[in-house]
């Protein structure tokens, strides 16, 4: 009996050790296998303004324990030679110092550093929730030869269409790397010597069109279209959309170009035309840019998804990014006069028409809130415009319906017509709030320069 009493603690200790070993290795095999995770890649170069602060917040999020079962590693491509990246970045972030500032670097300098089968590439002004990243990963695991992401664009021949494609079901050709998941092997093809001339063109041309080239390279390799994903509500912390308008000088990004549509078309036409480079007589053919129409719709928890070609709905797309400036950049929102008034963020304080518009159109600035106020008022149309009675009520509904797809626009194009017709917001001493929408037909000198922003669909 004394021997048994002496042996019992040893037996218990061995049993506890075995249990801990089993638990650890079970957890390790389930959550720590790099093959079951993604590597995050993003590039940055800003040392002043708001963006360094955003970068640290974004990296802190992805490096947190909450994301440990999804993110195997983080690679930051630092595109500012001779200058140190912001201090205080999370431990474990691999910083790659680029010898020159180039958009190509996030695709070329990371080759060999990403050890996971899949990688996620994002801009440095947005952060994805864990359910969003989880769903993107699961969609990619089911479609590993496609580029996956929520932000897409399409082309019309070799013309680049600068339309978010959220208003109506629409075919698409490109996934944008604002948030993109793809095969490490396929994405790595971008760095091959074959595309050296194309990469040189990306550096020389002003459209920042490395993403167009990536889509064409992958499309030519796989002959498969990318796959669009409708993320769960509240998935995207979009600093660029919600915080940048409050302080443009301190937060402007690469996409802040008035001539962006024409520059992107110039780039696409170059790649799909005579300027293909690489010793070829012509550029990429249409087979390198197939159209996609499927949408993977995520469950709210990101655990599952369904595929559809049906209309996902504008509300679903808008809901992906529903955080406000008060949540993303509270200090800035509290001090900048352009921030929306607090009452504007409460749907209960608005009329039904105003609440519906606010659901479609994020109240990024005070100007957007005032724009909604005009449209939701009893008299959004300027006096003397159009007929009275039922026809005028019908026109009020028409301008509001068109406005849903042109958030914050001072010139709202009539999407029922193919002509340059619509409504423009102008001052009015007789209108409540001092502003009203005036109808115009066949163009207006104050609106024609924004014609290129008209959504590419008809109501």
JSON list of C-alpha atoms in Angstrom, two decimals, residues 24-108:
[
{"chain": "A", "resi": 24, "resn": "UNK", "atom": "CA", "xyz": [-1.61, 21.08, -27.47]},
{"chain": "A", "resi": 25, "resn": "UNK", "atom": "CA", "xyz": [-1.05, 19.00, -30.56]},
{"chain": "A", "resi": 26, "resn": "UNK", "atom": "CA", "xyz": [-4.75, 18.83, -31.32]},
{"chain": "A", "resi": 27, "resn": "UNK", "atom": "CA", "xyz": [-4.94, 22.61, -31.10]},
{"chain": "A", "resi": 28, "resn": "UNK", "atom": "CA", "xyz": [-1.70, 22.98, -33.05]},
{"chain": "A", "resi": 29, "resn": "UNK", "atom": "CA", "xyz": [-2.84, 20.73, -35.88]},
{"chain": "A", "resi": 30, "resn": "UNK", "atom": "CA", "xyz": [-6.20, 22.45, -36.14]},
{"chain": "A", "resi": 31, "resn": "UNK", "atom": "CA", "xyz": [-5.22, 26.08, -35.84]},
{"chain": "A", "resi": 32, "resn": "UNK", "atom": "CA", "xyz": [-1.49, 26.41, -36.41]},
{"chain": "A", "resi": 33, "resn": "UNK", "atom": "CA", "xyz": [-0.96, 24.53, -39.65]},
{"chain": "A", "resi": 34, "resn": "UNK", "atom": "CA", "xyz": [0.32, 27.23, -42.04]},
{"chain": "A", "resi": 35, "resn": "UNK", "atom": "CA", "xyz": [-1.40, 25.50, -44.94]},
{"chain": "A", "resi": 36, "resn": "UNK", "atom": "CA", "xyz": [-4.75, 26.32, -43.34]},
{"chain": "A", "resi": 37, "resn": "UNK", "atom": "CA", "xyz": [-3.96, 30.03, -43.08]},
{"chain": "A", "resi": 38, "resn": "UNK", "atom": "CA", "xyz": [-3.22, 33.06, -45.22]},
{"chain": "A", "resi": 39, "resn": "UNK", "atom": "CA", "xyz": [-0.26, 35.41, -45.35]},
{"chain": "A", "resi": 40, "resn": "UNK", "atom": "CA", "xyz": [-1.19, 39.09, -45.36]},
{"chain": "A", "resi": 41, "resn": "UNK", "atom": "CA", "xyz": [0.69, 41.38, -47.74]},
{"chain": "A", "resi": 42, "resn": "UNK", "atom": "CA", "xyz": [0.35, 45.14, -47.94]},
{"chain": "A", "resi": 43, "resn": "UNK", "atom": "CA", "xyz": [2.52, 48.02, -49.08]},
{"chain": "A", "resi": 44, "resn": "UNK", "atom": "CA", "xyz": [3.00, 51.50, -47.63]},
{"chain": "A", "resi": 45, "resn": "UNK", "atom": "CA", "xyz": [5.30, 54.50, -47.90]},
{"chain": "A", "resi": 46, "resn": "UNK", "atom": "CA", "xyz": [3.63, 57.35, -45.99]},
{"chain": "A", "resi": 47, "resn": "UNK", "atom": "CA", "xyz": [5.38, 58.79, -42.94]},
{"chain": "A", "resi": 48, "resn": "UNK", "atom": "CA", "xyz": [3.24, 61.90, -42.47]},
{"chain": "A", "resi": 49, "resn": "UNK", "atom": "CA", "xyz": [-0.46, 62.56, -42.05]},
{"chain": "A", "resi": 50, "resn": "UNK", "atom": "CA", "xyz": [-3.08, 60.05, -40.98]},
{"chain": "A", "resi": 51, "resn": "UNK", "atom": "CA", "xyz": [-1.99, 56.99, -42.92]},
{"chain": "A", "resi": 52, "resn": "UNK", "atom": "CA", "xyz": [0.89, 55.86, -40.66]},
{"chain": "A", "resi": 53, "resn": "UNK", "atom": "CA", "xyz": [-1.58, 55.77, -37.76]},
{"chain": "A", "resi": 54, "resn": "UNK", "atom": "CA", "xyz": [-4.06, 53.77, -39.84]},
{"chain": "A", "resi": 55, "resn": "UNK", "atom": "CA", "xyz": [-1.30, 51.38, -40.87]},
{"chain": "A", "resi": 56, "resn": "UNK", "atom": "CA", "xyz": [-0.38, 50.62, -37.26]},
{"chain": "A", "resi": 57, "resn": "UNK", "atom": "CA", "xyz": [-4.02, 50.07, -36.32]},
{"chain": "A", "resi": 58, "resn": "UNK", "atom": "CA", "xyz": [-4.50, 47.73, -39.26]},
{"chain": "A", "resi": 59, "resn": "UNK", "atom": "CA", "xyz": [-1.36, 45.71, -38.52]},
{"chain": "A", "resi": 60, "resn": "UNK", "atom": "CA", "xyz": [-2.21, 45.53, -34.82]},
{"chain": "A", "resi": 61, "resn": "UNK", "atom": "CA", "xyz": [-5.58, 44.05, -35.75]},
{"chain": "A", "resi": 62, "resn": "UNK", "atom": "CA", "xyz": [-4.21, 41.34, -38.02]},
{"chain": "A", "resi": 63, "resn": "UNK", "atom": "CA", "xyz": [-1.38, 40.52, -35.59]},
{"chain": "A", "resi": 64, "resn": "UNK", "atom": "CA", "xyz": [-3.79, 40.09, -32.68]},
{"chain": "A", "resi": 65, "resn": "UNK", "atom": "CA", "xyz": [-4.61, 36.75, -31.08]},
{"chain": "A", "resi": 66, "resn": "UNK", "atom": "CA", "xyz": [-8.11, 36.98, -32.54]},
{"chain": "A", "resi": 67, "resn": "UNK", "atom": "CA", "xyz": [-6.72, 36.43, -36.06]},
{"chain": "A", "resi": 68, "resn": "UNK", "atom": "CA", "xyz": [-4.06, 33.87, -35.11]},
{"chain": "A", "resi": 69, "resn": "UNK", "atom": "CA", "xyz": [-5.97, 30.93, -36.58]},
{"chain": "A", "resi": 70, "resn": "UNK", "atom": "CA", "xyz": [-6.28, 32.70, -39.95]},
{"chain": "A", "resi": 71, "resn": "UNK", "atom": "CA", "xyz": [-3.13, 34.77, -40.43]},
{"chain": "A", "resi": 72, "resn": "UNK", "atom": "CA", "xyz": [0.16, 32.87, -40.61]},
{"chain": "A", "resi": 73, "resn": "UNK", "atom": "CA", "xyz": [2.30, 35.93, -41.18]},
{"chain": "A", "resi": 74, "resn": "UNK", "atom": "CA", "xyz": [2.31, 39.58, -42.23]},
{"chain": "A", "resi": 75, "resn": "UNK", "atom": "CA", "xyz": [4.61, 41.07, -44.86]},
{"chain": "A", "resi": 76, "resn": "UNK", "atom": "CA", "xyz": [4.85, 44.86, -45.10]},
{"chain": "A", "resi": 77, "resn": "UNK", "atom": "CA", "xyz": [6.51, 46.15, -48.26]},
{"chain": "A", "resi": 78, "resn": "UNK", "atom": "CA", "xyz": [8.02, 49.49, -47.27]},
{"chain": "A", "resi": 79, "resn": "UNK", "atom": "CA", "xyz": [8.17, 51.56, -50.44]},
{"chain": "A", "resi": 80, "resn": "UNK", "atom": "CA", "xyz": [10.16, 54.54, -49.17]},
{"chain": "A", "resi": 81, "resn": "UNK", "atom": "CA", "xyz": [13.88, 53.95, -49.65]},
{"chain": "A", "resi": 82, "resn": "UNK", "atom": "CA", "xyz": [16.13, 55.64, -47.11]},
{"chain": "A", "resi": 83, "resn": "UNK", "atom": "CA", "xyz": [13.31, 56.28, -44.65]},
{"chain": "A", "resi": 84, "resn": "UNK", "atom": "CA", "xyz": [12.32, 54.04, -41.75]},
{"chain": "A", "resi": 85, "resn": "UNK", "atom": "CA", "xyz": [8.77, 52.69, -41.52]},
{"chain": "A", "resi": 86, "resn": "UNK", "atom": "CA", "xyz": [6.60, 53.92, -38.62]},
{"chain": "A", "resi": 87, "resn": "UNK", "atom": "CA", "xyz": [7.85, 52.86, -35.20]},
{"chain": "A", "resi": 88, "resn": "UNK", "atom": "CA", "xyz": [5.89, 50.54, -32.98]},
{"chain": "A", "resi": 89, "resn": "UNK", "atom": "CA", "xyz": [4.77, 48.00, -35.57]},
{"chain": "A", "resi": 90, "resn": "UNK", "atom": "CA", "xyz": [3.67, 44.64, -34.13]},
{"chain": "A", "resi": 91, "resn": "UNK", "atom": "CA", "xyz": [6.32, 42.01, -33.51]},
{"chain": "A", "resi": 92, "resn": "UNK", "atom": "CA", "xyz": [6.35, 39.38, -36.20]},
{"chain": "A", "resi": 93, "resn": "UNK", "atom": "CA", "xyz": [5.63, 41.76, -39.07]},
{"chain": "A", "resi": 94, "resn": "UNK", "atom": "CA", "xyz": [8.20, 41.09, -41.78]},
{"chain": "A", "resi": 95, "resn": "UNK", "atom": "CA", "xyz": [9.26, 44.45, -43.24]},
{"chain": "A", "resi": 96, "resn": "UNK", "atom": "CA", "xyz": [10.67, 44.33, -46.77]},
{"chain": "A", "resi": 97, "resn": "UNK", "atom": "CA", "xyz": [12.53, 47.53, -47.62]},
{"chain": "A", "resi": 98, "resn": "UNK", "atom": "CA", "xyz": [12.14, 48.27, -51.31]},
{"chain": "A", "resi": 99, "resn": "UNK", "atom": "CA", "xyz": [15.13, 49.69, -53.21]},
{"chain": "A", "resi": 100, "resn": "UNK", "atom": "CA", "xyz": [12.75, 51.85, -55.28]},
{"chain": "A", "resi": 101, "resn": "UNK", "atom": "CA", "xyz": [9.15, 52.96, -54.82]},
{"chain": "A", "resi": 102, "resn": "UNK", "atom": "CA", "xyz": [7.08, 50.80, -57.13]},
{"chain": "A", "resi": 103, "resn": "UNK", "atom": "CA", "xyz": [3.61, 49.29, -57.06]},
{"chain": "A", "resi": 104, "resn": "UNK", "atom": "CA", "xyz": [5.18, 46.18, -58.51]},
{"chain": "A", "resi": 105, "resn": "UNK", "atom": "CA", "xyz": [6.97, 45.56, -55.23]},
{"chain": "A", "resi": 106, "resn": "UNK", "atom": "CA", "xyz": [4.02, 44.02, -53.41]},
{"chain": "A", "resi": 107, "resn": "UNK", "atom": "CA", "xyz": [3.94, 41.28, -56.06]},
{"chain": "A", "resi": 108, "resn": "UNK", "atom": "CA", "xyz": [7.65, 40.88, -56.82]}
]
